[in-house]
Coordinates of C-alpha atoms in Angstrom, one line a residue:
Chain A
X1 CA 253.7 -55.3 143.9
X2 CA 254.8 -58.0 146.3
X3 CA 258.4 -58.9 146.4
X4 CA 259.1 -62.3 144.9
X5 CA 261.9 -64.6 145.8
X6 CA 263.3 -67.6 144.2
X7 CA 262.5 -69.1 140.8
X8 CA 259.7 -67.4 138.8
X9 CA 256.9 -69.6 137.5
X10 CA 255.9 -68.2 134.1
X11 CA 252.5 -69.4 132.8
X12 CA 250.6 -69.0 129.5
X13 CA 247.5 -67.0 128.8
X14 CA 245.6 -67.1 125.5
X15 CA 242.7 -65.2 127.0
X16 CA 241.7 -63.0 130.0
X17 CA 240.1 -66.0 131.7
X18 CA 243.3 -68.0 131.3
X19 CA 245.3 -65.1 132.7
X20 CA 243.1 -65.0 135.8
X21 CA 243.4 -68.7 136.2
X22 CA 247.2 -68.5 136.1
X23 CA 247.4 -65.6 138.6
X24 CA 244.8 -67.2 140.9
X25 CA 246.7 -70.5 141.0
X26 CA 250.2 -69.1 141.8
X27 CA 251.9 -67.9 138.6
X28 CA 254.6 -65.3 139.3
X29 CA 254.3 -64.1 135.8
X30 CA 252.0 -64.6 132.8
X31 CA 252.9 -64.2 129.2
X32 CA 250.4 -63.3 126.4
X33 CA 250.3 -62.1 122.9
X34 CA 248.2 -59.5 121.0
X35 CA 245.7 -60.4 118.3
X36 CA 247.9 -59.3 115.5
X37 CA 249.5 -62.5 114.1
X38 CA 252.9 -61.4 115.5
X39 CA 253.4 -64.0 118.2
X40 CA 254.0 -67.7 118.2
X41 CA 250.4 -68.7 119.0
X42 CA 248.6 -67.1 116.1
X43 CA 245.4 -69.1 116.4
X44 CA 241.8 -68.0 115.6
X45 CA 240.0 -66.9 118.7
X46 CA 243.1 -66.6 120.8
X47 CA 245.1 -63.7 122.2
X48 CA 244.5 -60.2 123.6
X49 CA 243.1 -56.9 122.4
X50 CA 245.0 -53.9 123.9
X51 CA 242.1 -53.3 126.3
X52 CA 242.1 -57.0 127.5
X53 CA 245.8 -56.8 128.0
X54 CA 245.5 -53.6 130.0
X55 CA 242.9 -55.2 132.2
X56 CA 244.8 -58.4 132.6
X57 CA 248.0 -56.5 133.5
X58 CA 246.0 -54.5 136.2
X59 CA 244.7 -57.8 137.6
X60 CA 248.1 -59.4 137.6
X61 CA 249.8 -56.4 139.3
X62 CA 247.1 -56.2 141.9
X63 CA 247.9 -59.8 142.8
X64 CA 251.7 -59.4 142.7
X65 CA 252.3 -61.1 139.3
X66 CA 254.1 -59.7 136.3
X67 CA 253.0 -59.8 132.6
X68 CA 255.2 -60.4 129.6
X69 CA 254.1 -59.7 126.0
X70 CA 255.3 -62.2 123.4
X71 CA 256.1 -60.6 120.0
X72 CA 258.2 -63.3 118.7
X73 CA 257.7 -63.8 115.0
X74 CA 260.3 -62.5 112.5
X75 CA 258.5 -59.7 110.8
X76 CA 258.9 -59.5 107.1
X77 CA 259.0 -56.0 105.5
X78 CA 255.3 -56.0 105.0
X79 CA 254.7 -56.5 108.7
X80 CA 257.4 -54.3 110.1
X81 CA 255.2 -51.3 110.9
X82 CA 252.6 -53.6 112.6
X83 CA 255.5 -55.1 114.7
X84 CA 256.8 -51.7 115.9
X85 CA 253.2 -50.7 116.6
X86 CA 252.9 -53.8 118.8
X87 CA 256.1 -53.0 120.7
X88 CA 254.7 -49.5 121.3
X89 CA 251.3 -51.0 122.4
X90 CA 253.0 -53.3 124.9
X91 CA 254.8 -50.4 126.5
X92 CA 251.5 -48.4 126.5
X93 CA 249.5 -51.1 128.3
X94 CA 252.1 -51.4 131.0
X95 CA 253.7 -54.8 130.2
X96 CA 256.6 -55.8 132.5
X97 CA 258.6 -57.2 129.6
X98 CA 258.6 -57.9 125.9
X99 CA 259.6 -61.3 124.6
X100 CA 261.3 -60.7 121.3
X101 CA 263.2 -62.9 118.7
X102 CA 264.0 -60.6 115.8
X103 CA 267.3 -58.6 116.1
X104 CA 265.9 -55.6 114.2
X105 CA 262.9 -55.5 116.5
X106 CA 265.0 -55.8 119.6
X107 CA 267.0 -52.8 118.3
X108 CA 263.8 -50.8 117.9
X109 CA 262.5 -51.7 121.4
X110 CA 265.9 -50.9 123.0
X111 CA 266.0 -47.6 121.4
X112 CA 262.4 -46.5 121.7
X113 CA 261.5 -48.0 125.1
X114 CA 264.7 -48.5 127.0
X115 CA 262.9 -48.8 130.3
X116 CA 260.9 -51.8 129.2
X117 CA 262.5 -55.1 130.0
X118 CA 263.5 -57.1 126.9
X119 CA 263.5 -60.9 127.1
X120 CA 265.0 -63.0 124.3
X121 CA 262.4 -65.4 123.0
X122 CA 263.1 -69.1 122.6
X123 CA 262.5 -68.4 118.9
X124 CA 265.9 -66.6 118.7
X125 CA 267.6 -70.0 118.9
X126 CA 270.3 -68.8 121.4
X127 CA 271.7 -72.0 122.8
X128 CA 275.1 -70.8 124.0
X129 CA 276.7 -68.0 126.0
X130 CA 278.3 -66.3 122.9
X131 CA 275.0 -65.9 121.2
X132 CA 273.5 -64.6 124.4
X133 CA 276.3 -62.1 124.7
X134 CA 275.5 -60.9 121.2
X135 CA 272.0 -60.0 122.3
X136 CA 273.0 -58.7 125.7
X137 CA 275.7 -56.3 124.4
X138 CA 273.6 -54.9 121.6
X139 CA 270.1 -54.8 123.0
X140 CA 270.5 -55.1 126.8
X141 CA 268.4 -58.2 127.1
X142 CA 267.6 -59.0 130.8
X143 CA 266.5 -62.6 130.3
X144 CA 266.7 -65.3 127.7
X145 CA 264.5 -68.3 127.2
X146 CA 266.6 -71.3 126.1
X147 CA 265.8 -73.5 123.2
X148 CA 264.8 -77.1 124.2
X149 CA 268.1 -78.5 123.0
X150 CA 270.4 -78.5 126.0
X151 CA 271.1 -81.1 128.7
X152 CA 270.9 -79.9 132.3
X153 CA 274.7 -79.7 132.5
X154 CA 274.8 -77.5 129.4
X155 CA 272.1 -75.3 130.9
X156 CA 274.3 -74.8 133.9
X157 CA 277.3 -73.9 131.8
X158 CA 275.3 -71.3 129.8
X159 CA 274.1 -69.8 133.1
X160 CA 277.6 -69.6 134.5
X161 CA 278.9 -67.6 131.5
X162 CA 275.9 -65.7 130.0
X163 CA 275.3 -62.9 132.5
X164 CA 271.6 -62.8 131.8
X165 CA 268.6 -64.4 133.6
X166 CA 267.8 -67.8 132.1
X167 CA 264.3 -69.1 131.7
X168 CA 263.7 -72.7 130.7
X169 CA 260.7 -74.7 129.7
X170 CA 259.2 -76.9 132.4
X171 CA 255.9 -78.3 131.0
X172 CA 253.8 -78.6 127.9
X173 CA 254.0 -79.5 124.2
X174 CA 257.5 -80.3 123.1
X175 CA 259.2 -78.7 120.2
X176 CA 261.9 -81.2 119.3
X177 CA 263.6 -78.9 116.7
X178 CA 265.7 -75.9 117.7
X179 CA 263.0 -73.2 118.0
X180 CA 263.4 -70.5 115.3
X181 CA 265.2 -73.0 113.1
X182 CA 262.3 -75.2 112.0
X183 CA 260.7 -74.8 108.6
X184 CA 258.9 -78.1 108.5
X185 CA 255.6 -76.4 108.6
X186 CA 256.6 -73.8 106.0
X187 CA 257.7 -76.6 103.7
X188 CA 254.3 -78.3 103.8
X189 CA 251.8 -75.4 104.5
X190 CA 253.7 -72.2 103.5
X191 CA 253.3 -71.0 107.1
X192 CA 255.7 -71.4 110.1
X193 CA 256.4 -70.1 113.6
X194 CA 259.0 -67.7 112.2
X195 CA 256.9 -66.2 109.5
X196 CA 253.3 -66.5 110.7
X197 CA 253.5 -67.5 114.3
X198 CA 252.0 -70.9 113.6
X199 CA 253.1 -74.5 113.3
X200 CA 250.6 -76.8 111.4
X201 CA 248.0 -74.0 111.0
X202 CA 244.4 -75.1 111.6
X203 CA 243.2 -74.1 108.2
X204 CA 245.6 -76.6 106.6
X205 CA 244.4 -79.5 108.8
X206 CA 241.8 -82.1 107.4
X207 CA 240.4 -85.0 109.3
X208 CA 238.9 -87.9 107.3
X209 CA 237.0 -90.9 108.6
X210 CA 238.0 -94.1 106.7
X211 CA 237.0 -97.7 107.4
X212 CA 240.7 -98.3 108.4
X213 CA 240.6 -95.4 110.8
X214 CA 240.8 -91.6 111.1
X215 CA 243.3 -89.8 108.9
X216 CA 245.0 -86.5 109.7
X217 CA 246.3 -84.5 106.8
X218 CA 248.2 -81.3 106.6
X219 CA 247.9 -79.5 103.2
X220 CA 246.9 -82.9 101.8
X221 CA 249.9 -84.7 103.3
X222 CA 249.0 -87.7 105.4
X223 CA 250.6 -87.1 108.8
X224 CA 249.0 -90.0 110.6
X225 CA 246.2 -92.6 110.6
X226 CA 244.7 -93.6 113.8
X227 CA 243.0 -97.0 114.3
X228 CA 239.4 -97.0 115.6
X229 CA 239.5 -96.2 119.3
X230 CA 243.1 -94.9 119.2
X231 CA 243.7 -91.5 120.6
X232 CA 244.3 -89.0 117.8
X233 CA 246.6 -86.1 118.4
X234 CA 246.8 -82.8 116.5
X235 CA 248.8 -83.4 113.3
X236 CA 252.2 -81.7 113.7
X237 CA 254.9 -82.8 111.3
X238 CA 257.5 -83.8 113.9
X239 CA 255.0 -86.1 115.7
X240 CA 253.6 -87.9 112.6
X241 CA 253.9 -91.5 111.8
X242 CA 255.9 -92.1 108.6
X243 CA 257.8 -94.9 106.9
X244 CA 261.5 -95.2 106.8
X245 CA 263.9 -98.1 106.6
X246 CA 260.8 -100.2 105.7
X247 CA 259.1 -99.5 109.0
X248 CA 256.2 -97.3 110.0
X249 CA 257.2 -95.3 113.0
X250 CA 257.2 -91.9 114.7
X251 CA 260.3 -91.1 112.7
X252 CA 261.1 -87.9 114.7
X253 CA 259.2 -88.0 118.0
X254 CA 256.2 -89.6 119.6
X255 CA 253.3 -87.5 120.9
X256 CA 254.5 -86.6 124.4
X257 CA 254.8 -83.6 126.7
X258 CA 257.8 -82.1 128.4
X259 CA 257.7 -82.4 132.2
X260 CA 260.6 -81.4 134.4
X261 CA 259.0 -82.3 137.8
X262 CA 261.6 -85.1 138.3
X263 CA 264.6 -82.7 137.7
X264 CA 263.5 -79.6 139.5
X265 CA 266.3 -79.7 142.1
X266 CA 268.9 -80.0 139.3
X267 CA 267.4 -77.0 137.4
X268 CA 267.4 -75.0 140.7
X269 CA 271.0 -75.8 141.4
X270 CA 271.9 -75.0 137.9
X271 CA 270.7 -71.4 138.6
X272 CA 267.7 -71.0 136.4
X273 CA 265.7 -67.8 137.1
X274 CA 262.4 -69.0 135.7
X275 CA 260.4 -72.0 134.7
X276 CA 258.1 -71.6 131.8
X277 CA 254.9 -73.5 131.0
X278 CA 254.0 -73.9 127.3
X279 CA 250.3 -73.6 126.3
X280 CA 248.8 -70.2 125.3
X281 CA 246.4 -72.3 123.1
X282 CA 245.0 -74.1 126.1
X283 CA 241.9 -73.2 128.0
X284 CA 241.6 -71.6 131.5
X285 CA 240.9 -75.0 133.2
X286 CA 244.1 -76.5 131.8
X287 CA 246.2 -73.4 132.8
X288 CA 244.7 -73.5 136.3
X289 CA 245.6 -77.2 136.9
X290 CA 249.1 -77.0 135.4
X291 CA 249.9 -73.8 137.3
X292 CA 248.7 -75.3 140.6
X293 CA 250.7 -78.4 140.1
X294 CA 253.9 -76.6 139.2
X295 CA 253.4 -74.0 142.0
X296 CA 253.2 -76.8 144.6
X297 CA 256.3 -78.6 143.2
X298 CA 258.4 -75.5 142.9
X299 CA 257.5 -74.5 146.5
X300 CA 258.3 -77.9 147.8
X301 CA 261.6 -78.0 145.9
X302 CA 262.7 -74.5 147.0
X303 CA 261.8 -75.2 150.7
X304 CA 264.0 -78.3 150.8
X305 CA 265.7 -79.4 147.5
X306 CA 267.4 -82.3 149.2
X307 CA 264.2 -83.9 150.4
X308 CA 262.2 -83.0 147.3
X309 CA 260.2 -85.7 145.6
X310 CA 257.7 -84.8 142.8
X311 CA 254.3 -84.4 144.6
X312 CA 252.4 -87.6 143.6
X313 CA 249.0 -86.1 143.3
X314 CA 250.2 -83.1 141.2
X315 CA 252.4 -85.4 139.0
X316 CA 249.3 -87.5 138.3
X317 CA 247.4 -84.4 137.2
X318 CA 250.2 -83.4 134.8
X319 CA 250.4 -86.9 133.4
X320 CA 246.7 -86.8 132.6
X321 CA 247.0 -83.5 130.9
X322 CA 250.1 -84.4 128.9
X323 CA 250.0 -85.1 125.2
X324 CA 249.6 -88.9 124.7
X325 CA 249.3 -89.1 128.5
X326 CA 253.1 -89.5 128.6
X327 CA 256.0 -87.3 129.4
X328 CA 259.7 -86.9 128.6
X329 CA 262.6 -84.8 129.9
X330 CA 263.5 -84.1 126.3
X331 CA 267.0 -82.8 125.6
X332 CA 267.6 -82.2 129.4
X333 CA 268.3 -86.0 129.4
X334 CA 271.2 -87.0 127.2
X335 CA 269.7 -90.4 126.1
X336 CA 266.7 -88.6 124.6
X337 CA 269.1 -86.9 122.2
Chain B
X1 CA 275.0 -64.3 88.2
X2 CA 277.6 -66.0 90.3
X3 CA 277.4 -69.6 91.4
X4 CA 278.5 -71.1 94.7
X5 CA 278.8 -74.6 96.1
X6 CA 277.3 -74.7 99.6
X7 CA 278.7 -76.6 102.5
X8 CA 278.7 -80.4 102.3
X9 CA 275.8 -81.3 104.6
X10 CA 276.3 -85.1 104.6
X11 CA 278.9 -87.3 106.2
X12 CA 280.9 -88.7 103.4
X13 CA 284.1 -90.7 103.6
X14 CA 287.3 -88.8 103.8
X15 CA 288.6 -89.8 100.4
X16 CA 285.2 -89.0 98.8
X17 CA 285.3 -85.5 100.3
X18 CA 288.8 -84.8 99.0
X19 CA 287.8 -86.1 95.5
X20 CA 284.7 -83.9 95.5
X21 CA 286.6 -80.7 96.2
X22 CA 289.4 -81.7 93.9
X23 CA 286.9 -81.9 91.0
X24 CA 285.4 -78.5 92.1
X25 CA 288.7 -76.8 91.5
X26 CA 288.1 -76.9 87.7
X27 CA 284.3 -76.5 87.9
X28 CA 282.6 -73.3 86.7
X29 CA 281.7 -72.0 90.2
X30 CA 282.9 -68.8 91.9
X31 CA 282.7 -69.6 95.6
X32 CA 283.0 -72.8 97.7
X33 CA 281.8 -73.1 101.3
X34 CA 283.8 -75.5 103.4
X35 CA 283.4 -77.0 106.9
X36 CA 280.8 -78.9 109.0
X37 CA 277.4 -77.2 109.5
X38 CA 275.4 -80.2 110.9
X39 CA 277.3 -82.1 113.6
X40 CA 280.5 -81.4 115.5
X41 CA 281.0 -85.2 116.1
X42 CA 281.8 -85.6 112.4
X43 CA 285.5 -85.5 112.2
X44 CA 286.6 -87.4 109.2
X45 CA 288.4 -84.2 108.2
X46 CA 290.4 -82.1 110.6
X47 CA 290.8 -78.4 110.4
X48 CA 294.2 -78.9 108.7
X49 CA 292.5 -81.0 106.0
X50 CA 290.0 -78.3 105.4
X51 CA 292.8 -75.7 105.2
X52 CA 294.6 -77.8 102.6
X53 CA 291.4 -78.1 100.5
X54 CA 291.0 -74.3 100.9
X55 CA 294.5 -73.7 99.6
X56 CA 294.0 -75.7 96.5
X57 CA 290.6 -74.1 95.8
X58 CA 292.1 -70.6 96.3
X59 CA 295.0 -71.5 94.0
X60 CA 292.3 -72.5 91.4
X61 CA 290.8 -69.0 91.7
X62 CA 287.8 -69.8 93.9
X63 CA 286.6 -67.7 96.7
X64 CA 286.6 -69.9 99.9
X65 CA 284.4 -69.4 102.9
X66 CA 284.2 -71.5 106.1
X67 CA 280.6 -72.4 107.2
X68 CA 280.0 -72.7 110.9
X69 CA 277.7 -75.0 112.9
X70 CA 274.1 -74.2 112.9
X71 CA 273.5 -75.5 116.4
X72 CA 276.2 -74.6 118.9
X73 CA 275.9 -76.1 122.4
X74 CA 279.3 -77.3 123.7
X75 CA 282.3 -75.3 124.9
X76 CA 284.5 -77.3 122.5
X77 CA 282.3 -76.1 119.6
X78 CA 282.6 -72.5 120.7
X79 CA 286.4 -72.8 121.1
X80 CA 286.8 -74.3 117.6
X81 CA 284.6 -71.5 116.3
X82 CA 286.7 -68.9 118.1
X83 CA 289.8 -70.2 116.3
X84 CA 288.4 -69.8 112.8
X85 CA 286.1 -66.7 113.3
X86 CA 289.0 -64.2 113.6
X87 CA 291.4 -66.0 111.2
X88 CA 292.3 -65.1 107.6
X89 CA 289.4 -66.9 106.0
X90 CA 285.9 -65.4 105.8
X91 CA 283.2 -67.4 107.7
X92 CA 279.6 -68.0 107.0
X93 CA 277.9 -67.4 110.3
X94 CA 275.0 -69.8 111.0
X95 CA 274.5 -68.8 114.6
X96 CA 274.7 -65.4 116.4
X97 CA 277.7 -66.9 118.4
X98 CA 279.7 -66.8 115.2
X99 CA 278.7 -63.1 114.6
X100 CA 279.7 -62.4 118.1
X101 CA 283.1 -64.2 118.0
X102 CA 283.9 -62.7 114.5
X103 CA 284.3 -59.4 116.4
X104 CA 283.8 -57.2 113.4
X105 CA 285.7 -59.3 110.8
X106 CA 283.8 -59.4 107.5
X107 CA 281.5 -62.4 107.3
X108 CA 278.6 -64.0 105.3
X109 CA 275.3 -64.1 107.1
X110 CA 274.2 -67.7 106.6
X111 CA 270.8 -69.1 105.9
X112 CA 270.1 -70.1 109.5
X113 CA 270.6 -66.5 111.0
X114 CA 266.9 -65.5 110.5
X115 CA 267.2 -62.3 108.6
X116 CA 263.6 -61.4 107.6
X117 CA 263.6 -57.6 107.4
X118 CA 265.8 -54.7 106.4
X119 CA 266.4 -53.6 109.9
X120 CA 268.1 -56.9 110.8
X121 CA 269.9 -57.0 107.6
X122 CA 271.4 -53.5 108.1
X123 CA 272.3 -54.4 111.7
X124 CA 274.3 -57.4 110.5
X125 CA 275.8 -55.2 107.7
X126 CA 277.1 -52.8 110.3
X127 CA 278.6 -55.7 112.2
X128 CA 280.6 -56.9 109.1
X129 CA 278.2 -58.9 107.0
X130 CA 279.0 -58.4 103.3
X131 CA 276.8 -61.2 101.9
X132 CA 273.5 -62.6 103.1
X133 CA 272.0 -66.0 102.3
X134 CA 268.2 -65.8 102.3
X135 CA 266.4 -68.0 104.8
X136 CA 264.8 -70.9 102.9
X137 CA 261.3 -70.1 104.0
X138 CA 261.4 -66.5 102.8
X139 CA 258.8 -66.0 100.1
X140 CA 259.4 -64.2 96.8
X141 CA 257.7 -60.9 97.7
X142 CA 259.5 -60.6 101.0
X143 CA 262.8 -61.4 99.3
X144 CA 262.1 -58.7 96.7
X145 CA 261.4 -56.1 99.4
X146 CA 264.5 -57.1 101.3
X147 CA 266.6 -56.7 98.1
X148 CA 265.4 -53.2 97.8
X149 CA 266.1 -52.4 101.5
X150 CA 269.6 -54.1 101.6
X151 CA 272.6 -51.9 102.5
X152 CA 275.0 -50.8 99.7
X153 CA 277.4 -53.5 98.7
X154 CA 275.6 -56.3 100.5
X155 CA 275.4 -59.4 98.2
X156 CA 272.4 -61.7 98.3
X157 CA 272.7 -65.5 97.8
X158 CA 269.8 -67.9 97.4
X159 CA 269.7 -71.7 97.9
X160 CA 269.0 -72.9 94.3
X161 CA 269.8 -76.6 94.2
X162 CA 269.6 -79.5 96.7
X163 CA 267.6 -81.1 99.4
X164 CA 266.5 -78.2 101.6
X165 CA 267.8 -77.9 105.2
X166 CA 264.5 -77.4 107.0
X167 CA 265.3 -78.0 110.7
X168 CA 267.9 -78.8 113.4
X169 CA 267.4 -80.7 116.7
X170 CA 269.5 -81.8 119.6
X171 CA 268.3 -85.3 118.7
X172 CA 270.1 -87.3 116.1
X173 CA 267.4 -88.8 113.9
X174 CA 269.7 -91.0 111.8
X175 CA 270.7 -92.7 115.0
X176 CA 267.3 -92.8 116.5
X177 CA 265.6 -94.6 113.6
X178 CA 268.3 -97.2 113.9
X179 CA 267.5 -97.5 117.6
X180 CA 270.8 -95.9 118.7
X181 CA 271.6 -93.1 121.1
X182 CA 273.5 -90.0 119.8
X183 CA 276.3 -90.8 122.2
X184 CA 276.7 -94.3 120.6
X185 CA 275.8 -93.3 117.0
X186 CA 278.8 -95.1 115.3
X187 CA 278.3 -92.4 112.7
X188 CA 275.4 -94.2 111.1
X189 CA 274.5 -90.9 109.2
X190 CA 277.4 -91.8 107.0
X191 CA 275.3 -94.7 105.5
X192 CA 273.0 -92.2 104.0
X193 CA 275.1 -90.3 101.5
X194 CA 272.2 -88.0 100.6
X195 CA 270.1 -88.3 103.7
X196 CA 267.6 -91.0 104.6
X197 CA 264.3 -90.5 102.9
X198 CA 261.1 -90.5 105.1
X199 CA 257.8 -91.3 103.3
X200 CA 254.2 -90.8 104.3
X201 CA 252.1 -93.9 104.8
X202 CA 250.9 -93.2 101.2
X203 CA 254.5 -93.6 100.0
X204 CA 254.9 -89.9 99.3
X205 CA 258.6 -88.8 99.9
X206 CA 258.4 -86.1 102.6
X207 CA 261.7 -85.6 104.5
X208 CA 265.3 -86.7 104.5
X209 CA 267.0 -87.4 107.8
X210 CA 270.6 -86.2 108.0
X211 CA 271.9 -86.6 111.6
X212 CA 270.4 -83.7 113.7
X213 CA 269.2 -82.1 110.5
X214 CA 265.9 -82.7 108.7
X215 CA 265.8 -81.9 105.0
X216 CA 263.1 -81.9 102.4
X217 CA 262.9 -85.2 100.4
X218 CA 262.4 -83.2 97.3
X219 CA 265.4 -81.5 95.7
X220 CA 264.9 -77.7 95.2
X221 CA 265.9 -76.7 91.7
X222 CA 265.6 -73.1 90.6
X223 CA 267.4 -73.4 87.3
X224 CA 264.3 -72.3 85.4
X225 CA 264.0 -69.2 87.6
X226 CA 267.5 -67.8 87.1
X227 CA 266.5 -64.9 85.0
X228 CA 263.7 -63.9 87.4
X229 CA 266.1 -64.1 90.4
X230 CA 268.7 -62.1 88.6
X231 CA 266.2 -59.4 87.7
X232 CA 265.1 -59.2 91.4
X233 CA 268.8 -58.5 92.3
X234 CA 270.0 -61.9 93.6
X235 CA 273.8 -62.0 93.1
X236 CA 274.7 -65.7 93.8
X237 CA 272.9 -69.0 93.5
X238 CA 273.9 -71.8 95.9
X239 CA 274.2 -75.4 94.8
X240 CA 274.2 -77.9 97.7
X241 CA 276.3 -81.0 97.2
X242 CA 274.6 -84.3 96.4
X243 CA 276.4 -87.6 95.8
X244 CA 277.1 -89.2 92.5
X245 CA 274.5 -91.8 93.5
X246 CA 271.8 -89.0 93.4
X247 CA 272.9 -87.0 90.4
X248 CA 276.0 -86.0 88.5
X249 CA 276.8 -82.9 90.5
X250 CA 279.3 -81.8 87.8
X251 CA 276.5 -81.8 85.3
X252 CA 274.3 -79.8 87.6
X253 CA 277.0 -77.2 88.0
X254 CA 277.4 -77.2 84.2
X255 CA 273.7 -76.7 83.6
X256 CA 273.5 -73.8 86.0
X257 CA 276.6 -72.2 84.4
X258 CA 275.1 -72.6 80.9
X259 CA 271.7 -71.2 82.1
X260 CA 273.6 -68.3 83.6
X261 CA 275.1 -67.6 80.2
X262 CA 271.6 -67.4 78.8
X263 CA 271.3 -70.8 77.2
X264 CA 267.6 -71.4 77.4
X265 CA 267.8 -75.2 76.9
X266 CA 270.1 -75.7 79.9
X267 CA 268.6 -78.3 82.2
X268 CA 269.8 -80.4 85.1
X269 CA 270.1 -84.1 84.8
X270 CA 267.2 -85.9 86.6
X271 CA 267.8 -86.6 90.3
X272 CA 267.7 -90.2 91.4
X273 CA 266.4 -89.2 94.8
X274 CA 262.8 -90.0 95.7
X275 CA 260.6 -86.9 95.2
X276 CA 262.2 -85.3 92.2
X277 CA 262.6 -81.6 91.9
X278 CA 260.5 -78.8 93.4
X279 CA 260.7 -75.0 93.4
X280 CA 261.2 -74.6 97.1
X281 CA 259.5 -72.3 99.6
X282 CA 261.4 -69.2 98.4
X283 CA 259.4 -69.2 95.2
X284 CA 256.3 -71.2 95.9
X285 CA 255.3 -70.3 99.5
X286 CA 254.9 -74.1 100.0
X287 CA 255.4 -77.4 98.2

């Protein structure tokens, strides 16, 4: 494998074609999940069989990229043996790291496959150095993905004291709640990222055409109504339009995507080890475009951080691909909070 | 079955908080959880105030536990946690930072620690957890299996009354819906003594905003399921404080205490909050 330097660009793959797209367009690492309902993108038609994973890993390694296997639900007792089997399968297919959230499963992986890198999933909600130390001392985690709750300054503080590699989200759909601590979807549909690896599961979504517009419901609950001609987004609870204080508004957040292009130099100087792209549910074309744009921006920024400006053409591509065609810095920027 | 009063999740005025806990001293509950879980900016009570309340409750025969913040970001929050985590009072850990800083002292594993299987439960037990509060989204069958797998001596507590804490964020929603930044919040969350109800566009109560926390609009009420929970092995039921504007909390406690004694007619007074009562995800899987 080629020696990599600098910040790692970690891209999503929901299929073998998406993995190829990520590797071909400059990803340093790709993350994927098995077809077992044990990772945070448990959608029909998505994810990898063991054979596909093995073939994808061979392809990535041949091109100097690494592959991480996400196994980041919290297995309930009835899924425990399936979860340990998935850990074993990830080791067997030659994954470069496991992305885990559950402490019990981290313990199993550390004991059974000590040589396989363990990354702490964003779903573990570790937002400070003391929590990271907990996982490092007990399970020898090498890297942690930070929840999208910290300002850039806070990210830097965590890096200074944590002693593990820190990966942060750089582009994609924005969870506005602390990952791993959100049961909104469970409350309405009975299924959540923690328990089932899904938020707003597709089987609970209903679209209805009305004279007033298009209604999006989740388990019967009206999440939003879009006027004729208005762009209609996937109904997630935190991006719905509701009424409070006598006003109809996006009470929690507007449909928007996270995009860190504008603050790449700050993230670099804070000392992050990797930038992660959200979107295993996206197709290969999306993955290719986003990977290419972030590759170009990261290269430019690492070449000369002082002179860095977000590359205009690539920024435009990302804006077009963003949810609601608009982006935010999320919690990295204090006013967002 | 024992009863506990969970941490006060709202930002009430100082005098109201003192009055609330003063009344609890003579209420039929076994344990009281004190401290701030939602937002470290809320400082109507200082640590010395909480310590005074704790002394009075202990003198009244209550077990007192300090609940820790669910979302820990700032150095100042970790420093404050470090001071109480190794003190003489037991903490309820709501973040792994609290487990780490407790350094082996006995603790309660709070509802936000994500304990979904026996392996994780035993791991926390080995680190000092002597009680565990089930996550709110755990379904009945998983809870029953976990109760079988739990280590010897580990108590199980279940959230049984109150608007359910569903999510936390870096963003303050109470400030945002009033077009304020978190840094200039002026503590507007204090205007909503039981959270601010959010309705769907069909006027169905859905959520309640409480600072950086999002709750269910409906009040979880498991009084009718007490026998079932006791048979499954649950040791303690948690009642989450609501204001007098919502319900007479004293009457809620009283009803649970009577139901615990086997009075089949015991019932909670109706809640004035929009949405009424529900069974909660622990029992229903969903609404």
